[in-house]
Structures are given as structure tokens and as C-alpha cells.
């Protein structure tokens, strides 16, 4: 934004972790010269193009926060400890990520992941939560590695 002459730049940010180490929330601190409605709208549009989830808030000193974000978030937690050893030997999380990518084509994508002591989380963002779930459900029900996975709406 600064390189294009919009008078905006990232000046900080942070991440809040849960006790497990999983990310709970994060923030980006930006400095905006002359924060007009047009500049703030441009900033929101850029952040939304970068997968800003529903429930995001733009905080401006001395003003009420502006809610924004269009992406629905879905986390799939793949059980990494309680399945038979043969499942972990014959199944591959990379296959899951690739298959999710094909199933979600045009409506969502696996944006990131986190590996914890018992689970691997796949964070998926897209246009509609229910559409993403319905596209993934047959594979979730059929692939052995996903047998004890859990789903959570995260945005």
C-alpha cells in the first residue's frame, strides 16, 4: 500500500496462542495517513482479498470498530494418536490436503495448518461454510485417516 502511494504501512502485529500452542487470534497494526472513508474502504478491500475472515474488525483510535471479512472458516482436526497404527502407516496427510483442494475448487482452499501433540489442524477458508462441509463430507466419511477427525467453525 505504501509502494503504491496509498499512505498505509504495516507497523506491527501480534499473535495470541492458546495453551496448546494453536493460534487463537492475530492482529496487524497499520498506520494510515489521513484515514478517509475511501482509504479505509480500500484497506478493507485489500484485507478481504487476502482471506480476512468473517468477524475481523478494523480498530481506529477514537472511533467505533468496523466489522469486515467475507471468508468463512472451517478447521478439520485430524486425530494423530488414537487410530490404529496401520492407518498412520498407509494414509498420508498430504493426500488429504490435495484431495481437499480438489473438492473445494472454486469455493474454498486449505489456507494453513497446525500440528499439535495429538491433532493436525487444517484451516480452510471459503465463501460458504455449509458448501465446504458438504463437499468434504463424503471424503471425511470414507478416508481412514479422517475417521476420528472433528470439524469446527472458526469464522
XYZ file of N, CA, C and O in Angstrom:
620
model
N 0.835 -1.195 0.000
C 0.000 0.000 0.000
C 0.875 1.251 0.000
O 0.543 2.232 -0.646
N 1.995 1.176 0.715
C 2.885 2.324 0.736
C 3.568 2.494 -0.620
O 3.668 3.608 -1.133
N 4.004 1.378 -1.210
C 4.680 1.443 -2.510
C 3.778 2.013 -3.602
O 4.248 2.645 -4.530
N 2.486 1.812 -3.480
C 1.540 2.323 -4.473
C 1.028 3.719 -4.136
O 0.106 4.212 -4.779
N 1.589 4.318 -3.112
C 1.250 5.692 -2.786
C -0.059 5.873 -2.045
O -0.650 6.955 -2.079
N -0.521 4.843 -1.332
C -1.796 4.941 -0.619
C -1.632 5.446 0.814
O -2.617 5.590 1.534
N -0.395 5.685 1.244
C -0.178 6.233 2.579
C -0.538 5.276 3.691
O -1.062 5.695 4.725
N -0.268 3.983 3.500
C -0.540 2.975 4.523
C 0.663 2.060 4.631
O 1.283 1.726 3.631
N 0.956 1.638 5.860
C 2.064 0.725 6.049
C 1.842 -0.112 7.308
O 1.220 0.351 8.263
N 2.356 -1.317 7.279
C 2.300 -2.196 8.446
C 3.375 -1.734 9.418
O 4.525 -1.547 9.032
N 2.977 -1.533 10.674
C 3.921 -1.075 11.688
C 4.046 -2.060 12.853
O 4.818 -1.832 13.779
N 3.301 -3.139 12.809
C 3.385 -4.123 13.883
C 2.297 -5.164 13.751
O 1.577 -5.236 12.758
N 2.198 -5.955 14.763
C 1.194 -7.005 14.790
C 1.528 -7.990 15.884
O 2.548 -7.873 16.569
N 0.671 -8.961 16.037
C 0.906 -9.943 17.078
C 0.022 -11.155 16.920
O -0.932 -11.155 16.146
N 0.377 -12.175 17.659
C -0.355 -13.433 17.632
C -0.585 -13.884 19.060
O 0.346 -13.869 19.871
N -1.811 -14.271 19.358
C -2.160 -14.813 20.665
C -2.340 -16.317 20.515
O -3.113 -16.764 19.663
N -1.595 -17.068 21.309
C -1.682 -18.521 21.244
C -2.506 -19.065 22.397
O -2.533 -18.499 23.488
N -3.153 -20.199 22.133
C -3.833 -20.942 23.179
C -2.777 -21.725 23.968
O -1.646 -21.883 23.503
N -3.124 -22.256 25.135
C -2.145 -23.051 25.896
C -1.560 -24.225 25.096
O -0.415 -24.606 25.308
N -2.334 -24.748 24.139
C -1.867 -25.864 23.316
C -0.802 -25.447 22.308
O -0.122 -26.283 21.730
N -0.677 -24.142 22.070
C 0.228 -23.646 21.042
C -0.484 -23.263 19.765
O 0.088 -22.627 18.890
N -1.751 -23.660 19.657
C -2.532 -23.303 18.476
C -2.835 -21.800 18.514
O -3.010 -21.219 19.577
N -2.904 -21.190 17.345
C -3.189 -19.762 17.253
C -4.637 -19.507 17.649
O -5.552 -20.172 17.167
N -4.844 -18.531 18.513
C -6.192 -18.142 18.909
C -6.670 -16.943 18.095
O -7.789 -16.909 17.618
N -5.813 -15.952 17.963
C -6.149 -14.767 17.166
C -4.873 -14.032 16.824
O -3.815 -14.269 17.412
N -4.979 -13.163 15.852
C -3.831 -12.356 15.479
C -4.300 -10.968 15.065
O -5.480 -10.750 14.805
N -3.359 -10.041 15.050
C -3.696 -8.688 14.622
C -2.558 -8.126 13.781
O -1.421 -8.576 13.878
N -2.912 -7.191 12.952
C -1.967 -6.452 12.133
C -2.157 -4.981 12.480
O -3.283 -4.488 12.453
N -1.081 -4.301 12.820
C -1.159 -2.881 13.119
C -0.687 -2.108 11.897
O 0.395 -2.357 11.375
N -1.548 -1.200 11.446
C -1.239 -0.409 10.266
C -1.342 1.066 10.591
O -2.179 1.472 11.390
N -0.498 1.813 9.973
C -0.553 3.255 10.071
C -1.157 3.761 8.767
O -0.731 3.351 7.681
N -2.184 4.601 8.880
C -2.876 5.127 7.696
C -2.812 6.651 7.768
O -3.345 7.257 8.694
N -2.138 7.233 6.769
C -2.099 8.693 6.679
C -3.466 9.189 6.229
O -4.035 8.655 5.292
N -4.001 10.190 6.920
C -5.281 10.776 6.533
C -6.329 9.682 6.272
O -6.712 9.428 5.132
N -6.812 9.022 7.332
C -7.728 7.884 7.168
C -9.139 8.281 6.712
O -10.088 8.275 7.488
N -9.259 8.602 5.452
C -10.563 8.955 4.879
C -11.399 7.686 4.690
O -10.879 6.565 4.717
N -12.686 7.857 4.480
C -13.551 6.709 4.202
C -13.048 5.929 2.996
O -13.059 4.689 2.996
N -12.589 6.627 1.963
C -12.098 5.962 0.747
C -10.862 5.117 1.053
O -10.743 3.981 0.567
N -9.958 5.636 1.859
C -8.744 4.873 2.200
C -9.073 3.666 3.071
O -8.502 2.600 2.890
N -9.979 3.840 4.005
C -10.357 2.719 4.862
C -11.095 1.645 4.059
O -10.890 0.449 4.281
N -11.923 2.064 3.115
C -12.604 1.099 2.243
C -11.575 0.340 1.408
O -11.675 -0.883 1.253
N -10.585 1.035 0.882
C -9.517 0.385 0.118
C -8.785 -0.621 0.997
O -8.537 -1.759 0.579
N -8.449 -0.238 2.220
C -7.750 -1.133 3.139
C -8.580 -2.384 3.406
O -8.065 -3.501 3.345
N -9.857 -2.209 3.692
C -10.734 -3.360 3.948
C -10.803 -4.255 2.718
O -10.715 -5.492 2.826
N -10.933 -3.681 1.546
C -10.985 -4.487 0.317
C -9.717 -5.300 0.120
O -9.768 -6.465 -0.278
N -8.579 -4.691 0.397
C -7.309 -5.417 0.265
C -7.239 -6.552 1.279
O -6.876 -7.685 0.941
N -7.590 -6.288 2.521
C -7.556 -7.329 3.547
C -8.533 -8.461 3.224
O -8.217 -9.636 3.420
N -9.702 -8.118 2.705
C -10.657 -9.158 2.327
C -10.138 -9.987 1.157
O -10.394 -11.189 1.087
N -9.397 -9.380 0.254
C -8.820 -10.143 -0.856
C -7.726 -11.091 -0.370
O -7.353 -12.021 -1.073
N -7.245 -10.856 0.852
C -6.201 -11.695 1.446
C -6.802 -12.687 2.449
O -6.114 -13.129 3.372
N -8.081 -13.030 2.279
C -8.806 -14.027 3.082
C -9.161 -13.563 4.491
O -9.282 -14.376 5.402
N -9.386 -12.283 4.698
C -9.822 -11.827 6.022
C -11.118 -12.554 6.382
O -12.091 -12.526 5.635
N -11.143 -13.229 7.532
C -12.334 -13.991 7.902
C -13.464 -13.117 8.444
O -13.233 -12.017 8.944
N -14.667 -13.647 8.344
C -15.818 -13.028 8.984
C -15.479 -12.844 10.461
O -14.880 -13.715 11.080
N -15.835 -11.696 10.999
C -15.534 -11.416 12.397
C -14.292 -10.572 12.584
O -13.919 -10.256 13.705
N -13.639 -10.196 11.492
C -12.493 -9.297 11.585
C -12.998 -7.898 11.935
O -14.119 -7.536 11.594
N -12.169 -7.128 12.609
C -12.547 -5.780 12.999
C -11.394 -4.824 12.721
O -10.250 -5.123 13.054
N -11.730 -3.695 12.130
C -10.767 -2.618 11.923
C -10.963 -1.633 13.071
O -12.038 -1.066 13.231
N -9.925 -1.476 13.894
C -9.980 -0.553 15.032
C -9.277 0.740 14.645
O -8.134 0.722 14.210
N -9.954 1.843 14.836
C -9.407 3.165 14.546
C -9.453 3.956 15.849
O -10.518 4.056 16.465
N -8.304 4.482 16.287
C -8.298 5.217 17.553
C -9.385 6.301 17.597
O -9.561 7.052 16.642
N -10.155 6.296 18.681
C -11.174 7.303 18.881
C -12.473 7.052 18.136
O -13.373 7.887 18.175
N -12.576 5.931 17.426
C -13.795 5.616 16.685
C -14.250 4.201 17.027
O -13.496 3.395 17.556
N -15.492 3.919 16.673
C -16.033 2.581 16.854
C -15.413 1.655 15.804
O -15.153 2.060 14.675
N -15.166 0.396 16.168
C -14.585 -0.569 15.245
C -15.488 -0.824 14.043
O -16.708 -0.699 14.120
N -14.874 -1.183 12.931
C -15.602 -1.507 11.690
C -15.450 -2.992 11.447
O -14.330 -3.490 11.273
N -16.552 -3.715 11.442
C -16.515 -5.147 11.163
C -16.369 -5.377 9.670
O -16.957 -4.661 8.861
N -15.574 -6.374 9.309
C -15.399 -6.724 7.904
C -15.008 -8.193 7.816
O -14.980 -8.898 8.811
N -14.687 -8.646 6.650
C -14.299 -10.036 6.420
C -15.419 -10.795 5.750
O -16.584 -10.651 6.112
N -15.062 -11.571 4.729
C -16.065 -12.323 3.975
C -15.860 -13.823 4.040
O -16.749 -14.586 3.675
N -14.692 -14.267 4.453
C -14.370 -15.689 4.382
C -14.909 -16.448 5.589
O -14.700 -16.037 6.731
N -15.573 -17.557 5.289
C -15.993 -18.479 6.337
C -14.807 -19.385 6.643
O -14.076 -19.779 5.732
N -14.622 -19.713 7.901
C -13.502 -20.559 8.299
C -13.965 -21.892 8.839
O -14.943 -21.980 9.584
N -13.248 -22.933 8.453
C -13.521 -24.302 8.879
C -12.203 -24.935 9.270
O -11.232 -24.861 8.511
N -12.144 -25.518 10.451
C -10.955 -26.261 10.867
C -11.314 -27.742 10.912
O -12.347 -28.123 11.462
N -10.463 -28.549 10.300
C -10.581 -30.001 10.391
C -9.396 -30.466 11.229
O -8.242 -30.223 10.882
N -9.693 -31.110 12.350
C -8.657 -31.615 13.237
C -8.512 -33.112 12.995
O -9.417 -33.889 13.302
N -7.388 -33.513 12.421
C -7.120 -34.912 12.100
C -6.456 -35.551 13.319
O -5.407 -35.081 13.789
N -7.069 -36.611 13.820
C -6.578 -37.291 15.005
C -5.222 -37.940 14.700
O -5.102 -38.724 13.769
N -4.235 -37.620 15.498
C -2.896 -38.140 15.255
C -2.433 -39.174 16.248
O -1.270 -39.586 16.195
N -3.317 -39.634 17.140
C -2.866 -40.561 18.179
C -3.775 -41.757 18.425
O -3.305 -42.758 18.958
N -5.047 -41.680 18.084
C -5.996 -42.703 18.532
C -6.461 -43.688 17.467
O -7.323 -44.517 17.743
N -5.922 -43.611 16.279
C -6.306 -44.549 15.222
C -5.339 -45.734 15.224
O -4.231 -45.636 15.764
N -5.738 -46.832 14.603
C -4.811 -47.976 14.524
C -3.512 -47.581 13.813
O -3.511 -46.765 12.887
N -2.404 -48.177 14.238
C -1.094 -47.874 13.657
C -1.097 -48.070 12.148
O -0.453 -47.314 11.411
N -1.842 -49.047 11.666
C -1.880 -49.328 10.222
C -2.439 -48.139 9.436
O -2.050 -47.911 8.293
N -3.332 -47.374 10.040
C -3.890 -46.196 9.365
C -2.794 -45.155 9.155
O -2.648 -44.612 8.059
N -2.010 -44.893 10.183
C -0.934 -43.911 10.062
C 0.161 -44.387 9.103
O 0.816 -43.579 8.459
N 0.334 -45.711 8.997
C 1.343 -46.268 8.091
C 0.917 -46.210 6.631
O 1.748 -46.076 5.746
N -0.394 -46.298 6.377
C -0.865 -46.400 4.986
C -1.538 -45.134 4.463
O -1.758 -45.026 3.260
N -1.869 -44.212 5.325
C -2.540 -42.980 4.897
C -1.575 -41.804 4.994
O -0.606 -41.844 5.742
N -1.895 -40.749 4.270
C -0.981 -39.611 4.178
C -1.762 -38.303 4.290
O -2.707 -38.072 3.536
N -1.342 -37.443 5.212
C -1.994 -36.145 5.380
C -1.861 -35.297 4.119
O -2.747 -34.497 3.812
N -0.777 -35.483 3.367
C -0.616 -34.727 2.111
C -1.688 -35.110 1.097
O -2.143 -34.263 0.330
N -2.093 -36.384 1.107
C -3.198 -36.822 0.241
C -4.485 -36.107 0.651
O -5.268 -35.687 -0.201
N -4.691 -35.960 1.953
C -5.877 -35.270 2.461
C -5.882 -33.816 1.980
O -6.889 -33.325 1.459
N -4.773 -33.139 2.113
C -4.684 -31.730 1.697
C -4.940 -31.610 0.193
O -5.705 -30.741 -0.245
N -4.331 -32.481 -0.599
C -4.543 -32.450 -2.055
C -5.995 -32.721 -2.413
O -6.583 -32.029 -3.251
N -6.589 -33.710 -1.776
C -7.994 -34.058 -2.054
C -8.918 -32.914 -1.636
O -9.846 -32.559 -2.370
N -8.670 -32.330 -0.476
C -9.469 -31.181 -0.052
C -9.385 -30.070 -1.090
O -10.384 -29.441 -1.424
N -8.187 -29.815 -1.599
C -8.009 -28.773 -2.611
C -8.862 -29.023 -3.839
O -9.500 -28.105 -4.368
N -8.901 -30.274 -4.300
C -9.722 -30.608 -5.476
C -11.210 -30.505 -5.154
O -11.993 -29.987 -5.951
N -11.614 -30.992 -3.986
C -13.033 -30.967 -3.614
C -13.549 -29.548 -3.397
O -14.727 -29.273 -3.615
N -12.685 -28.663 -2.963
C -13.089 -27.289 -2.648
C -12.874 -26.317 -3.804
O -13.160 -25.126 -3.654
N -12.399 -26.816 -4.941
C -12.086 -25.933 -6.057
C -13.266 -25.013 -6.372
O -14.401 -25.447 -6.519
N -12.979 -23.724 -6.417
C -13.995 -22.727 -6.732
C -14.785 -22.214 -5.547
O -15.497 -21.217 -5.662
N -14.682 -22.884 -4.382
C -15.448 -22.433 -3.209
C -14.606 -22.246 -1.956
O -15.070 -21.661 -0.981
N -13.377 -22.745 -1.950
C -12.549 -22.633 -0.758
C -11.180 -23.213 -0.980
O -10.879 -23.749 -2.048
N -10.341 -23.103 0.071
C -8.994 -23.650 -0.023
C -8.430 -23.906 1.363
O -8.848 -23.294 2.342
N -7.495 -24.849 1.420
C -6.767 -25.077 2.656
C -5.710 -23.978 2.729
O -4.781 -23.948 1.937
N -5.888 -23.060 3.670
C -5.026 -21.879 3.738
C -3.797 -22.093 4.612
O -2.759 -21.491 4.378
N -3.913 -22.939 5.635
C -2.774 -23.176 6.516
C -3.044 -24.416 7.358
O -4.095 -25.039 7.251
N -2.072 -24.733 8.211
C -2.220 -25.903 9.075
C -1.445 -25.672 10.363
O -0.637 -24.745 10.474
N -1.696 -26.540 11.317
C -1.000 -26.509 12.597
C -0.882 -27.939 13.083
O -1.854 -28.705 13.010
N 0.291 -28.319 13.556
C 0.471 -29.668 14.081
C 0.686 -29.596 15.576
O 1.648 -28.986 16.058
N -0.239 -30.187 16.301
C -0.157 -30.220 17.748
C 0.244 -31.589 18.242
O 0.524 -32.490 17.447
N 0.247 -31.778 19.547
C 0.692 -33.058 20.107
C -0.246 -34.230 19.800
O 0.206 -35.368 19.720
N -1.549 -33.966 19.608
C -2.490 -35.040 19.303
C -3.184 -34.890 17.961
O -3.696 -35.866 17.421
N -3.261 -33.689 17.436
C -4.017 -33.426 16.215
C -3.187 -32.615 15.230
O -2.297 -31.874 15.625
N -3.578 -32.731 13.975
C -3.115 -31.811 12.939
C -4.340 -31.059 12.463
O -5.333 -31.681 12.069
N -4.297 -29.743 12.532
C -5.428 -28.923 12.104
C -5.182 -28.423 10.693
O -4.093 -27.956 10.367
N -6.212 -28.536 9.862
C -6.202 -27.962 8.525
C -7.194 -26.812 8.542
O -8.375 -27.014 8.848
N -6.729 -25.606 8.254
C -7.563 -24.416 8.296
C -8.008 -24.078 6.882
O -7.190 -23.809 6.004
N -9.307 -24.076 6.694
C -9.910 -23.916 5.377
C -10.761 -22.654 5.385
O -11.520 -22.415 6.329
N -10.618 -21.860 4.332
C -11.421 -20.642 4.203
C -12.105 -20.641 2.854
O -11.546 -21.101 1.858
N -13.342 -20.136 2.846
C -14.093 -20.088 1.602
C -15.344 -19.249 1.721
O -15.620 -18.634 2.755
N -16.115 -19.286 0.634
C -17.288 -18.423 0.502
C -18.467 -18.824 1.386
O -19.252 -17.978 1.785
N -18.604 -20.128 1.674
C -19.788 -20.583 2.405
C -19.446 -21.831 3.216
O -19.025 -22.852 2.648
N -19.644 -21.774 4.503
C -19.307 -22.871 5.404
C -20.020 -24.164 5.020
O -19.397 -25.222 4.901
N -21.327 -24.092 4.829
C -22.110 -25.304 4.538
C -21.703 -25.948 3.216
O -21.660 -27.170 3.102
N -21.394 -25.136 2.221
C -20.954 -25.678 0.935
C -19.632 -26.420 1.105
O -19.443 -27.514 0.560
N -18.713 -25.840 1.862
C -17.428 -26.503 2.083
C -17.619 -27.836 2.802
O -17.054 -28.856 2.403
N -18.446 -27.846 3.840
C -18.696 -29.075 4.593
C -19.330 -30.131 3.683
O -18.904 -31.293 3.687
N -20.315 -29.729 2.889
C -20.993 -30.721 2.043
C -20.053 -31.301 0.984
O -20.156 -32.470 0.638
N -19.127 -30.512 0.492
C -18.161 -31.031 -0.489
C -17.149 -31.980 0.158
O -16.684 -32.919 -0.472
N -16.802 -31.729 1.392
C -15.798 -32.547 2.064
C -16.367 -33.792 2.727
O -15.662 -34.784 2.916
N -17.638 -33.752 3.097
C -18.241 -34.800 3.926
C -18.054 -36.221 3.386
O -17.653 -37.109 4.155
N -18.312 -36.509 2.109
C -18.121 -37.895 1.649
C -16.687 -38.394 1.845
O -16.474 -39.550 2.245
N -15.705 -37.548 1.603
C -14.312 -37.943 1.807
C -14.014 -38.085 3.299
O -13.323 -39.027 3.714
N -14.530 -37.182 4.122
C -14.337 -37.273 5.569
C -14.876 -38.596 6.110
O -14.306 -39.183 7.027
N -15.979 -39.055 5.524
C -16.613 -40.289 5.984
C -15.952 -41.546 5.438
O -16.247 -42.648 5.915
N -15.084 -41.402 4.439
C -14.561 -42.603 3.785
C -13.054 -42.828 3.934
O -12.594 -43.960 3.790
N -12.285 -41.806 4.205
C -10.831 -41.969 4.262
C -10.418 -42.334 5.685
O -10.736 -41.624 6.638
N -9.717 -43.455 5.876
C -9.409 -43.947 7.227
C -8.703 -42.943 8.140
O -8.986 -42.900 9.338
N -7.831 -42.111 7.607
C -7.117 -41.147 8.441
C -8.056 -40.104 9.047
O -7.755 -39.489 10.060
N -9.212 -39.925 8.442
C -10.165 -38.921 8.904
C -11.252 -39.499 9.811
O -12.196 -38.798 10.176
N -11.100 -40.756 10.187
C -12.132 -41.445 10.958
C -12.536 -40.719 12.232
O -13.704 -40.591 12.528
N -11.613 -40.237 12.991
C -11.949 -39.555 14.247
C -11.640 -38.066 14.189
O -11.361 -37.434 15.217
N -11.730 -37.499 13.004
C -11.471 -36.064 12.898
C -12.663 -35.288 13.466
O -13.749 -35.832 13.626
N -12.423 -34.050 13.767
C -13.512 -33.188 14.210
C -13.479 -31.902 13.388
O -12.411 -31.490 12.921
N -14.649 -31.322 13.207
C -14.778 -30.089 12.454
C -15.220 -28.969 13.387
O -16.052 -29.212 14.258
N -14.690 -27.794 13.160
C -15.121 -26.615 13.931
C -15.244 -25.429 12.993
O -14.407 -25.224 12.124
N -16.294 -24.662 13.212
C -16.429 -23.385 12.510
C -15.507 -22.404 13.229
O -15.625 -22.204 14.434
N -14.602 -21.792 12.473
C -13.667 -20.858 13.093
C -13.890 -19.422 12.629
O -13.237 -18.500 13.124
N -14.776 -19.217 11.677
C -15.138 -17.862 11.256
C -16.418 -17.932 10.442
O -16.733 -18.929 9.832
